[in-house]
XYZ file of C-alpha atoms in Angstrom:
580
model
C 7.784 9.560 -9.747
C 6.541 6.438 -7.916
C 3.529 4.991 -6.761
C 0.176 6.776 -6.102
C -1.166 9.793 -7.138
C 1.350 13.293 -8.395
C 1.210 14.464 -4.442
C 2.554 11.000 -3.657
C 1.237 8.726 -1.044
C -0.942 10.339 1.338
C -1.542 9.133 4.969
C -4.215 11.613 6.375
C -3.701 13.393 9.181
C 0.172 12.430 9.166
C 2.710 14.716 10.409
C 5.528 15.011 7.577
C 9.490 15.351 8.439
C 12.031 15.078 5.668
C 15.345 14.263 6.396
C 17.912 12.963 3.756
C 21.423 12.855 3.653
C 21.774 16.021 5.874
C 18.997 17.709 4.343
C 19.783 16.683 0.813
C 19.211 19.863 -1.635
C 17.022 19.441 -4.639
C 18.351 17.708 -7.463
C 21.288 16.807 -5.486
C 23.211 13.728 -6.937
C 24.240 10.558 -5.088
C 27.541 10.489 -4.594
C 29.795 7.548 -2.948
C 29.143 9.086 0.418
C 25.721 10.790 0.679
C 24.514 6.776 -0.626
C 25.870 5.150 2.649
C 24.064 8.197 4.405
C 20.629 7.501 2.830
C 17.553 8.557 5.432
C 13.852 8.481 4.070
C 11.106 10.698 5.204
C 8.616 9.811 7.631
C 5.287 10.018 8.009
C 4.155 9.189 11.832
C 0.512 8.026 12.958
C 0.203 7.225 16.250
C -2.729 5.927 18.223
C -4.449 7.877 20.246
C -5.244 4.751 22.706
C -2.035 4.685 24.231
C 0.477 7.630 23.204
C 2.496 7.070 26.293
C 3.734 3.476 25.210
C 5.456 4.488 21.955
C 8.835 4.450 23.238
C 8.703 2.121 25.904
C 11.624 -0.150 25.594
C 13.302 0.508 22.568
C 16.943 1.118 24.216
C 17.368 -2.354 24.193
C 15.510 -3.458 21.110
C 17.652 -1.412 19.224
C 20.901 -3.260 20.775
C 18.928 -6.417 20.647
C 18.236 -5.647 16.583
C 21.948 -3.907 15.935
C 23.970 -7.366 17.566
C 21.797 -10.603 17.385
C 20.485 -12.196 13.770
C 17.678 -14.770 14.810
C 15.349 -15.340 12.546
C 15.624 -18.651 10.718
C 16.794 -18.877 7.360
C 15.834 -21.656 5.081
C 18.488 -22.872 2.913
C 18.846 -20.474 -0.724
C 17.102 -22.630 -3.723
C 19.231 -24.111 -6.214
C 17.794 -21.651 -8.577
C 21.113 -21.072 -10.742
C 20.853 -24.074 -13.185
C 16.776 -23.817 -13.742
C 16.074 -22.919 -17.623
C 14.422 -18.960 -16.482
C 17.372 -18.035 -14.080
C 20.019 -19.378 -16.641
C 17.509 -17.131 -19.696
C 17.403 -14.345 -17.376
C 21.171 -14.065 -16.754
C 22.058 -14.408 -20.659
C 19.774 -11.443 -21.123
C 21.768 -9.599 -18.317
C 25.544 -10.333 -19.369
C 24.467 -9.420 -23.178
C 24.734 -5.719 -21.522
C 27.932 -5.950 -20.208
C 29.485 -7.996 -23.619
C 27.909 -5.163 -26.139
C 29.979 -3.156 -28.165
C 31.059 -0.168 -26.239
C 29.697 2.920 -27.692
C 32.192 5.732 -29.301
C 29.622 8.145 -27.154
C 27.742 6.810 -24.205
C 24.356 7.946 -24.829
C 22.361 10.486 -21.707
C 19.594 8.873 -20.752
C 17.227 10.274 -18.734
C 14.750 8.276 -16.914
C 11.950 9.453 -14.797
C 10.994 7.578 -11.936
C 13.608 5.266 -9.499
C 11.418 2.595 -8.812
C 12.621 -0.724 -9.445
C 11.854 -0.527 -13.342
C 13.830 2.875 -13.509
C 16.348 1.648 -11.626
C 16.677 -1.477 -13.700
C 16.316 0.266 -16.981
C 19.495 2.607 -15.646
C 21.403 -0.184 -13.974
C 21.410 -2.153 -17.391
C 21.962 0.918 -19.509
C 25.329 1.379 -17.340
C 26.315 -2.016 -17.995
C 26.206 -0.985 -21.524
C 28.657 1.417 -21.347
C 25.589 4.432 -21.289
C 25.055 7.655 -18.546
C 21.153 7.219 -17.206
C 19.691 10.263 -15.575
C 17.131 9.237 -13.057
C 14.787 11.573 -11.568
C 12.554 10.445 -8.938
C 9.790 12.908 -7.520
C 10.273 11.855 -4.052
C 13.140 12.028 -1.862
C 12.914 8.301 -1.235
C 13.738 5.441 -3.662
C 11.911 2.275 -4.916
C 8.516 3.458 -5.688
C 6.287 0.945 -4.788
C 8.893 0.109 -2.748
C 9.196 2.506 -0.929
C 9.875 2.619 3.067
C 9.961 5.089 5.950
C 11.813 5.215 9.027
C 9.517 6.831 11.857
C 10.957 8.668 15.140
C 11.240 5.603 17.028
C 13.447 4.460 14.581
C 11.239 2.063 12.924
C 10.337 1.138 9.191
C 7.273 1.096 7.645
C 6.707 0.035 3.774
C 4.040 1.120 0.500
C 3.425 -3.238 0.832
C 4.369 -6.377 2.137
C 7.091 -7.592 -0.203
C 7.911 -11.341 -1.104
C 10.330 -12.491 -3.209
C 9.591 -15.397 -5.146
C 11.793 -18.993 -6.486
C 9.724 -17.780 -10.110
C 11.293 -14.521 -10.316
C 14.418 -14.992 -12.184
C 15.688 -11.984 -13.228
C 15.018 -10.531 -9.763
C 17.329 -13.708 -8.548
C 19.819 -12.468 -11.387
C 19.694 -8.772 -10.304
C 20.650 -9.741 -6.303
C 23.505 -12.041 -7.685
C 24.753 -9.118 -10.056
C 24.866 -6.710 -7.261
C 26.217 -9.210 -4.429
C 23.247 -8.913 -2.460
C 21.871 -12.654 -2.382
C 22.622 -13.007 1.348
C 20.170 -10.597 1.929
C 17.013 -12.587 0.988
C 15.382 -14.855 3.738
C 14.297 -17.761 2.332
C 11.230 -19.684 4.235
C 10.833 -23.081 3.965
C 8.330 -24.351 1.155
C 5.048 -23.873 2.392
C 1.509 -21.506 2.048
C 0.011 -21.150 4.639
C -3.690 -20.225 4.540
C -5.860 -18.823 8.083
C -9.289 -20.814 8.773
C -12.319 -18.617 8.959
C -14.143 -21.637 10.338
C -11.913 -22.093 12.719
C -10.521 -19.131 14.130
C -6.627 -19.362 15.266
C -6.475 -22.004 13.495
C -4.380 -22.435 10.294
C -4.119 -24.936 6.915
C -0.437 -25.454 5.406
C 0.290 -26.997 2.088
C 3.746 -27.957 2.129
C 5.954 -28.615 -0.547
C 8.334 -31.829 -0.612
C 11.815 -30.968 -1.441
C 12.205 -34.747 -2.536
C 10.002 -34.569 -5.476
C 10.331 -32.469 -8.496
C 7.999 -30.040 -10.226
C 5.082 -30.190 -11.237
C 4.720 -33.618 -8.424
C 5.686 -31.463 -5.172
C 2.930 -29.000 -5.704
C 0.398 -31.997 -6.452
C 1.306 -33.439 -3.504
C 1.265 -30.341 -1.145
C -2.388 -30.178 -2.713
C -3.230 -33.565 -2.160
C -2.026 -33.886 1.051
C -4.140 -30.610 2.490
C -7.762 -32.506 3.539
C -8.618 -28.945 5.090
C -9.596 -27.087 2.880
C -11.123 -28.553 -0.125
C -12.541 -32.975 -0.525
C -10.836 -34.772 -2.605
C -14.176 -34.499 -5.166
C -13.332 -30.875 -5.094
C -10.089 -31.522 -5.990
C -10.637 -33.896 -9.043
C -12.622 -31.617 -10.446
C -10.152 -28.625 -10.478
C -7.687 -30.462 -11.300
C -9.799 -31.740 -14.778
C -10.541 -27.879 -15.003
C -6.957 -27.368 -15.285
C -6.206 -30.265 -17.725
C -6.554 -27.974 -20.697
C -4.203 -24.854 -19.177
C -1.462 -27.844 -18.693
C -1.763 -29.302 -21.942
C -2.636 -25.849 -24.058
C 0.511 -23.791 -22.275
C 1.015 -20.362 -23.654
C -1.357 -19.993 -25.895
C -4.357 -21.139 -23.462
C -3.345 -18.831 -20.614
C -2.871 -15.636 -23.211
C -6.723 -16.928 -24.494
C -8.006 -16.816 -21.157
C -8.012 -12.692 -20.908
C -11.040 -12.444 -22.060
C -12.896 -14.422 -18.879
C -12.547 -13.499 -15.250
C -11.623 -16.189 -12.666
C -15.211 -16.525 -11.636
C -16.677 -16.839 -15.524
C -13.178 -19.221 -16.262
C -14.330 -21.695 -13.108
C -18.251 -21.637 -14.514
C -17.154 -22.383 -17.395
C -14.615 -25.697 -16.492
C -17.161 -27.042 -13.951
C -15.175 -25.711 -11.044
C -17.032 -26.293 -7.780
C -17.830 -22.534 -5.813
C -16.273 -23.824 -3.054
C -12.334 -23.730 -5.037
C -13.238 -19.975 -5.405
C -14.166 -19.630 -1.386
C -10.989 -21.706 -0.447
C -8.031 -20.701 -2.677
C -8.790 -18.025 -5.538
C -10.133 -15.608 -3.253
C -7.058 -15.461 -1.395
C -5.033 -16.029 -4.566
C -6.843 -12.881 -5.934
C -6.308 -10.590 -3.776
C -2.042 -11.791 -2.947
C -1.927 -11.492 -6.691
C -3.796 -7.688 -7.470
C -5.583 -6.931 -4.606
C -8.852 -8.001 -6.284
C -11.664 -10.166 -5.787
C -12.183 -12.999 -8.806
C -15.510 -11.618 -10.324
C -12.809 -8.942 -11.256
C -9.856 -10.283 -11.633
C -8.728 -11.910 -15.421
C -7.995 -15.727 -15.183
C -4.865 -15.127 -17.224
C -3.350 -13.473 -14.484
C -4.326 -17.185 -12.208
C -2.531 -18.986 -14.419
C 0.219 -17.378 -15.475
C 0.996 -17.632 -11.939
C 0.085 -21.326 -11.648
C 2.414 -21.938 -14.541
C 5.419 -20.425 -12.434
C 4.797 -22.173 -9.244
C 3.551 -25.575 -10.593
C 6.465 -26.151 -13.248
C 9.112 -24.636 -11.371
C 10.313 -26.759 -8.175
C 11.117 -23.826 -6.023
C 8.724 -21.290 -8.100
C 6.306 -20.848 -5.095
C 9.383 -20.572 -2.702
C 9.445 -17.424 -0.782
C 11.797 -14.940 0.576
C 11.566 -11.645 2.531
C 14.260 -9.015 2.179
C 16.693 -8.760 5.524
C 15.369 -5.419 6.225
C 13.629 -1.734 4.285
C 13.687 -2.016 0.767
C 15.497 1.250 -0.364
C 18.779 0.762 2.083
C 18.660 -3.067 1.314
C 17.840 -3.254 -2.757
C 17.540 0.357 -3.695
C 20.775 1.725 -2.205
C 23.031 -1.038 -4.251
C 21.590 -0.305 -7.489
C 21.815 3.067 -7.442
C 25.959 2.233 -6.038
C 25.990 0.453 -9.616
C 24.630 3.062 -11.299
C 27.007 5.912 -9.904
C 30.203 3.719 -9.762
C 29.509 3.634 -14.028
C 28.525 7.567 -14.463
C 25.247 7.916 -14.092
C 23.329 9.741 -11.572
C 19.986 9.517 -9.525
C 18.545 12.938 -8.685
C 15.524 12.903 -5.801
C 13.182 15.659 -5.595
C 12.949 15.766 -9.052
C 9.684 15.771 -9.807
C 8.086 16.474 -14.204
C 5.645 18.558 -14.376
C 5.788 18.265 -18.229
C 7.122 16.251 -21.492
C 8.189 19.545 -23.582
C 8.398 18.516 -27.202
C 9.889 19.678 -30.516
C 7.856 20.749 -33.845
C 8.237 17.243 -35.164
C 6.634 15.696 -32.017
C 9.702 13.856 -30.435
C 10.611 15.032 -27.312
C 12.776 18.195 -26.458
C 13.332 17.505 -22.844
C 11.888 16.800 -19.586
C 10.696 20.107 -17.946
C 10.518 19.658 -13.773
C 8.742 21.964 -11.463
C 11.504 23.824 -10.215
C 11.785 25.394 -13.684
C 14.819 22.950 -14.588
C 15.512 21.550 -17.971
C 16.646 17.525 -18.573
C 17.883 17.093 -21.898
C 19.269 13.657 -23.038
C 19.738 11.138 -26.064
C 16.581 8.837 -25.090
C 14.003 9.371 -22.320
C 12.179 6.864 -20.571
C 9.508 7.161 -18.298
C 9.388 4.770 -15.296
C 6.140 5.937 -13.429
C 3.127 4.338 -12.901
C 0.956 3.947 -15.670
C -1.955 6.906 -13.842
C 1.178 9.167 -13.712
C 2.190 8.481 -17.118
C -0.674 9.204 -18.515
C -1.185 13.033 -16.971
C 2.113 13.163 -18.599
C 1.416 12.432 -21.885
C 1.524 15.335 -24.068
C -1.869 16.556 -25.870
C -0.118 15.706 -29.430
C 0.270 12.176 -28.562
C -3.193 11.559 -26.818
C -4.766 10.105 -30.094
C -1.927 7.933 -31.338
C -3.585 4.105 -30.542
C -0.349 3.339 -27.944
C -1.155 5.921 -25.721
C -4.625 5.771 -26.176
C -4.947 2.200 -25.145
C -3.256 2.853 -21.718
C -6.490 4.426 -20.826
C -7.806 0.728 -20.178
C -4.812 0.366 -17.532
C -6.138 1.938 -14.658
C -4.276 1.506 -11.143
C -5.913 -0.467 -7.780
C -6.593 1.150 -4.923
C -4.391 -0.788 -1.854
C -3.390 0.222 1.617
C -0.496 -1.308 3.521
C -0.873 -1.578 7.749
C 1.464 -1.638 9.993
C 0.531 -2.273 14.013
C 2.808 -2.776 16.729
C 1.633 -4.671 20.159
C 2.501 -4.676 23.709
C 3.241 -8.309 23.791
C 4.486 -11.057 21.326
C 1.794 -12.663 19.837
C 2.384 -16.804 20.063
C -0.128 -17.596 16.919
C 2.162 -16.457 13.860
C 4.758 -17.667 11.617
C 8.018 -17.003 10.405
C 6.588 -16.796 6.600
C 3.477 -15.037 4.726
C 0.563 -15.827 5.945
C -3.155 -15.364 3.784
C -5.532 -14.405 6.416
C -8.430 -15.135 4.181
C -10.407 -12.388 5.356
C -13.223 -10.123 3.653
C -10.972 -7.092 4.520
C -7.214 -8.274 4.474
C -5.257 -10.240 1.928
C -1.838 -11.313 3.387
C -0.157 -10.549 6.369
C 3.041 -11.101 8.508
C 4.242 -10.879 11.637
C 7.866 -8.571 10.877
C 9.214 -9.240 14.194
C 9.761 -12.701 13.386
C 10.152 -12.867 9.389
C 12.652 -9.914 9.165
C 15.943 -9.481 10.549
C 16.202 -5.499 10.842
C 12.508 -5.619 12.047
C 13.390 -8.333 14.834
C 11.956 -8.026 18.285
C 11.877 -10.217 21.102
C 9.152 -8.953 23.032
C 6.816 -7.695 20.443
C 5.177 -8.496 17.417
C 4.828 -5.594 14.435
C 2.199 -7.233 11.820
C 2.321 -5.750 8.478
C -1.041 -6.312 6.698
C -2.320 -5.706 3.131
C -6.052 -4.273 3.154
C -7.474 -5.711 0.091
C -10.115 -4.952 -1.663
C -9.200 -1.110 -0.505
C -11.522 0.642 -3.333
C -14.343 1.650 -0.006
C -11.664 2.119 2.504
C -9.068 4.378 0.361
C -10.988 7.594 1.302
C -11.574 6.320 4.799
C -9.568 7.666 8.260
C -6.918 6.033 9.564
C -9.058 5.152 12.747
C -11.631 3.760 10.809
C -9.282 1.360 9.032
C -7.768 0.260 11.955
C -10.652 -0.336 13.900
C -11.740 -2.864 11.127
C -8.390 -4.642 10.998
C -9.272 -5.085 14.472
C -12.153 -6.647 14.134
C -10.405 -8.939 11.335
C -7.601 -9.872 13.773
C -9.637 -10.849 16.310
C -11.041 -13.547 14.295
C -7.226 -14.997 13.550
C -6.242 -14.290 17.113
C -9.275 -14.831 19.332
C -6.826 -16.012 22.147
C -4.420 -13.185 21.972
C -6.313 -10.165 20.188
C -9.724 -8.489 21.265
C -10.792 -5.375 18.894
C -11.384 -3.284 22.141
C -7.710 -3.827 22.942
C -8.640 -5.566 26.030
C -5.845 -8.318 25.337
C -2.895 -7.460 23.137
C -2.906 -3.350 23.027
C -1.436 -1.204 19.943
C 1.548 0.732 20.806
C 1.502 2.803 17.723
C 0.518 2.132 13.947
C 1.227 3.528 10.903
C -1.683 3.365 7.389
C -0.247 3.980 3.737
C -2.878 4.260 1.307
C -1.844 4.070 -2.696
C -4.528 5.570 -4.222
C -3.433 4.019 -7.718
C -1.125 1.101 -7.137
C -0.428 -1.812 -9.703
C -2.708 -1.817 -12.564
C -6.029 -3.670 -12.481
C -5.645 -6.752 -14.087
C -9.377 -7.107 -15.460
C -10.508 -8.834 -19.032
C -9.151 -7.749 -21.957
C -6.263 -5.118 -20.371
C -3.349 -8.155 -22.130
C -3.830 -5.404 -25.647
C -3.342 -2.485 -23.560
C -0.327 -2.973 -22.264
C 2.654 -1.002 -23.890
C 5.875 -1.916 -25.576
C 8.716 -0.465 -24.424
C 9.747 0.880 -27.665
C 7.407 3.577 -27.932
C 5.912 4.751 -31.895
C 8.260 8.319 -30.491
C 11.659 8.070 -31.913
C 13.708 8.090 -28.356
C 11.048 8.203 -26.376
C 10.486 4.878 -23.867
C 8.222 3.416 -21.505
C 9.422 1.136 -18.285
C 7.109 -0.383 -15.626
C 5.273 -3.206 -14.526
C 2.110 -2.800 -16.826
C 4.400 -2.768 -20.088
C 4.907 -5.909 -21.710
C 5.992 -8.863 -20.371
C 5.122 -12.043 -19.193
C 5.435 -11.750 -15.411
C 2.022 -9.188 -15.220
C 2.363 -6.468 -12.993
C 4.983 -7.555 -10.083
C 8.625 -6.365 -8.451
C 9.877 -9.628 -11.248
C 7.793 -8.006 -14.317
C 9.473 -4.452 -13.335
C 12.681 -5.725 -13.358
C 11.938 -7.657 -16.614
C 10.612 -4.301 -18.227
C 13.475 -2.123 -16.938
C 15.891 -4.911 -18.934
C 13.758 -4.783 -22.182
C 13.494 -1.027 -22.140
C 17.525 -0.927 -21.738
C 17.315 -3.710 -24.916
C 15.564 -1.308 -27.029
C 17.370 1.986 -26.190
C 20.995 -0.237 -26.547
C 19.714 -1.641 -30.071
C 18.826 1.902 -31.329
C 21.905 3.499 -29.966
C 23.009 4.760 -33.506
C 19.741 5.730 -34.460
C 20.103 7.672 -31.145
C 23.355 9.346 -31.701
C 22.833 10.177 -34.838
C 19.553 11.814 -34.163
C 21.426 14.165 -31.814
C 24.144 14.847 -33.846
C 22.004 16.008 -36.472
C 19.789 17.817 -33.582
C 23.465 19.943 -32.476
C 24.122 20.919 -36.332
C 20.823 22.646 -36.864
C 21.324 24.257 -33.972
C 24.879 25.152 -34.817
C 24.154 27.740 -37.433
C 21.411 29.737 -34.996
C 24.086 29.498 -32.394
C 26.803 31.037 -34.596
C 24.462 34.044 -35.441
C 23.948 34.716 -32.316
C-alpha cells in the first residue's frame, strides 16, 4: 500500500498495462532472479498534438543512454565524519551487533515504500523474517516509477537527495549504492518572475564552514531581496538560532505567514523565498504551512556545511534504491510480496491483532505487524475497536496533500536549464528539472524531458490531463519565453505523462506536531512506520527512513515480549487443536 488513495494513483484517461517479472502471479515472492527482472506497470498519456512524434528517434537514444555517462557529477560530500551521519550509522550497526534471537520473529509489514522497506531491511539485520506486502505491483510508494512503451520512466515526484539526510546517506553506504547519487554542485537556484528566462543563484562556498557558507550565499544574492530586507530576517531569525530545539518545536502553533508578522519580517521575504520554500517543502503555500516545518529545515541546511547539498538518483527509483533493499531483505529470509493488497486488520477478542486479511481471501499471520501506508490509508484500516483510543484518534488531524507530478518531453533541447533543481517560482509549479541533463538513465542529447511538481494541486487534482498541461504551458512560457510558446509554436511536446496523488505527504499545518504517532503503538505487536510518525525530519524520503529504523527499534526491543506472546497464543490453541 503506497501513496494515494486504496485504487492507487490514478491518471485519467490512462491506458493501463502490467507487466512484471513475466507476468508476476499474485503474492509471488522475490526471488534472486525475478529481482534482476523487475518491470513496473505503465500508465501512457500521450498528446493528442502530435501522436506521430512519439517514437521518433529513440533507436539511437537508447544506444546513446545504454553506452555514454555524461552528465556531470559534483564531487560526493565529506558527509561520513559530520555528528548526524556518524548518529545515524550507530543507530544502524546496533541492528546488526544485537543479540541474535533463539527464534527470528515473522514480521509482517504492509506497504514497501521506503519506510516498509526500511523497517524490514533493519529487522533482517537483526536476525528477524519481515513479510512485506505492497498493494501494487511496483515498489517505493511515493517512490514509485513507470516505464512507458517507448521505454521511458516517469515518477509519483521529483526526488532530491539531500547533504541533511543522514540516515538516507547511511542506508546507500549499507547497501553499496553511493555511486549512484549525483551530486550537484552547492547551489539553489531560484527562476525570476520579473524577469522571465532569467534566473538568481545563491551559491554556497566550499571554503567556509557552516553556518558562514550559507550567510554568505545569502549575502552575496543582491537579486532577490536589499540588504534592509535581509537584516531584518536575519534579526527575525536571531531567536530560532539562539532558542534551537525548543523554539522550532514552539513554533507549531503559527504558520509561516503569522511567524514572519509576528518577527517584523518584511512581505517581500515571503514573495522571494518562503513561497518557493513552501511549496519544495509540502506543496503548500505559507498562510498554510506551520513555521516549524521552515525551520526545522533551516536548522539542517544552515548548521550543516553540505546540508543543502543536493543529489539526484542515477536513474528510476525502484530499480535504483528499491531493487537493493529488497536484495537485502531476501538474501536474510524475508520476503516482499506485490499485489498484496489489505482489505482488513482482523483482530482477536482481546483487541490485538489476529492477522492481516488481503482481498484475495488470503491470511498473513506473524509475531508483530506494522503498517507502512500512508497515514489516509491507515486510517480506513483501522479497525472500529480502536477508532476511540486517543492514538488513533489523533491521526484524524493528519490529513494527506493533494500533488501532481509532470512529465513533458520536447522536440528540441531546451538551452535555458540546469544540471540541478531548479524553483520556478510560479503560482502553479513548485520545482522543476530538466531529466535529460540531471539524470544519467534519463540522458538525451537532443531533447529535453522536464519533470515538474504542480503545487498547490488542491483545484487541479480533479482536473484533465489537458487542462493541466495547458497551464504548465502557460507557466513555462514565462521561464522560457525564448524557447517555449504555450501554443507549441516553438518547442512542441512529443508526449507527456500527469500523476496525480490524491493524498500525498501529510499537510504540515499548526498544531499537527501532537498528532503524529509513535511507532510503538498502545496494541501489543501492533506498529506504525511512515513519514508522518515521529521524528524529527517531518514528512520526507530522510524522515521515512528514520521511522522505518525506529519502528525496527521498537519491534527488536520487545522481541521477548513478542515471542512469548505467541508462544502462549500456539498453547491455547493446542488443546482445541488436539480435540479436533
Amino acid at each position: 500500500m503506497d501513496t494515494g488513495c486504496l485504487s492507487s494513483m490514478n491518471i485519467a484517461g490512462a491506458k493501463q498495462v502490467r507487466s512484471f517479472a513475466g507476468q508476476l502471479h499474485t503474492q509471488r515472492c522475490f526471488t534472486s532472479s525475478s529481482v534482476q527482472a523487475l518491470k513496473t506497470s505503465h500508465r501512457t498519456t500521450f498528446s493528442s498534438t502530435s501522436p506521430g512524434l512519439r517514437n521518433k528517434g529513440k533507436g539511437s537514444r537508447r544506444g546513446l543512454r545504454a553506452l555514454q555517462v555524461v552528465c556531470q557529477d559534483f564531487p560526493r560530500p565529506p558527509l561520513e565524519n559530520t555528528i548526524n551521519y556518524l548518529e545515524a550509522g550507530q543507530l544502524s550497526s546496533s541492528f546488526r551487533s544485537s543479540e541474535r534471537p533463539s527464534k527470528p520473529l515473522q514480521v509482517v509489514i504492509a506497504g514497501a515504500g521506503l519506510a516498509g522497506l526500511s523497517t524490514a531491511k533493519y529487522l533482517a539485520d537483526a536476525g528477524h523474517k519481515p513479510i512485506v506486502l505492497e498493494a501494487r505491483d511496483v515498489l517505493g510508494g511515493k517512490l514509485a516509477a513507470w516505464k512507458d512503451e517507448d521505454g521511458d520512466w516517469y515518477e509519483t515526484g521529483l526526488h532530491i537527495f539531500f547533504g541533511a539526510y543522514p540516515n538516507v546517506q547511511n542506508l546507500f553506504a549499507e547497501l553499496g549504492i553511493s555511486d549512484r547519487l549525483q551530486w550537484k554542485e552547492h547551489s539553489m537556484i531560484f527562476a525570476m518572475p520579473n524577469k522571465p528566462g532569467e534566473y538568481s543563484r545563491f551559491d554556497f562556498p566550499e571554503t567556509l564552514p557552516a553556518p558562514l557558507n550559507g550567510v554568505w550565499a545569502i549575502l552575496k544574492n543582491n537579486e532577490m531581496l536589499t540588504w534592509p530586507e535581509k537584516v531584518k530576517f536575519a534579526i527575525g531569525l536571531l531567536p530560532a538560532m539562539l532558542g534551537g530545539q525548543a523554539y522550532v518545536e514552539a513554533q507549531d502553533g503559527l504558520t509561516v505567514s503569522e511567524w514572519m508578522e509576528k518577527q517584523g519580517v518584511p512581505d517581500r521575504v515571503n514573495d522571494e523565498v518562503f513561497i518557493a520554500m513552501s511549496k519544495a517543502l509540502n506543496f503548500i503555500n505559507p498562510d498554510e504551512l506551520s513555521m516549524q516545518c521552515i525551520l526545522i529545515a533551516l536548522n539542517r541546511f544552515l548548521q550543516e556545511k553540505h546540508g543543502s547539498k543536493m543529489a539526484f538518483l542515477d536513474g528510476n527509483p525502484p530499480e535504483r534504491l528499491c531493487m537493493p533493499i529488497v536484495n537485502h531483505i531476501q538474501s536474510l529470509g524475508g520476503e516482499v510480496r506485490l499485489n498484496s493488497r489489505i482489505q482488513k486488520i482482523e483482530l482477536n477478542p482481546d483487541g490485538t491483532v489476529k492477522h492481516f486479511a488481503l482481498t484475495d481471501g488470503t491470511q498473513i499471520t506473524g509475531d508483530a505487524y506494522v503498517c507502512a501506508a500512508p497515514v489516509d490509508i491507515f486510517k480506513l484500516l483501522v479497525p472500529q475497536e480502536w477508532r476511540e483510543i486517543s492514538y488513533f484518534k489523533r491521526l484524524d488531524k493528519l490529513v494527506g496533500v493533494p500533488v501532481i507530478n509532470v512529465h513533458i518531453w520536447f522536440d528540441r533541447k531546451l538551452k535555458n536549464t540546469y544540471d540541478h533543481l531548479l524553483f520556478s517560482r510560479s503560482s502553479l509549479l513548485s520545482v522543476y528539472a530538466d531529466m535529460s541533463l540531471a539524470c544519467k538513465e534519463y540522458y538525451d542529447p537532443n531533447r529535453s524531458m522536464l519533470e515538474l511538481v504542480f503545487a498547490p494541486a488542491e483545484e487541479w487534482i480533479g482536473r484533465s490531463d489537458t487542462e493541466i498541461i495547458e497551464a504548465t504551458m502557460l507557466e513555462l512560457a514565462k521561464l522560457f519565453p525564448d524557447e517555449i510558446a504555450a501554443d507549441q509554436s516553438k518547442a512542441k511536446i512529443l508526449k507527456y505523462h500527469v500523476v496525480k496523488t490524491p493524498r500525498s505527504v501529510y499537510k504540515t499545518v499548526p498544531n499537527c506536531e501532537p498528532c503524529r504517532p509513535l511507532q510503538r503503538s498502545p496494541i501489543e505487536g501492533f506498529y506504525l512506520a511512515g513519514d508522518y510518525t515521529k521524528q524529527k525530519y517531518l514528512a520526507s524520503m530522510e524522515g521515512a527512513v528514520l521511522s522505518g529504523k525506529f519502528c525496527a527499534q521498537s519491534i527488536v526491543q520487545d522481541s521477548k515480549m513478542l515471542s512469548r506472546r505467541s508462544q502462549e497464543s500456539l498453547q491455547s490453541e493446542a488443546p482445541v487443536a488436539s480435540q479436533l
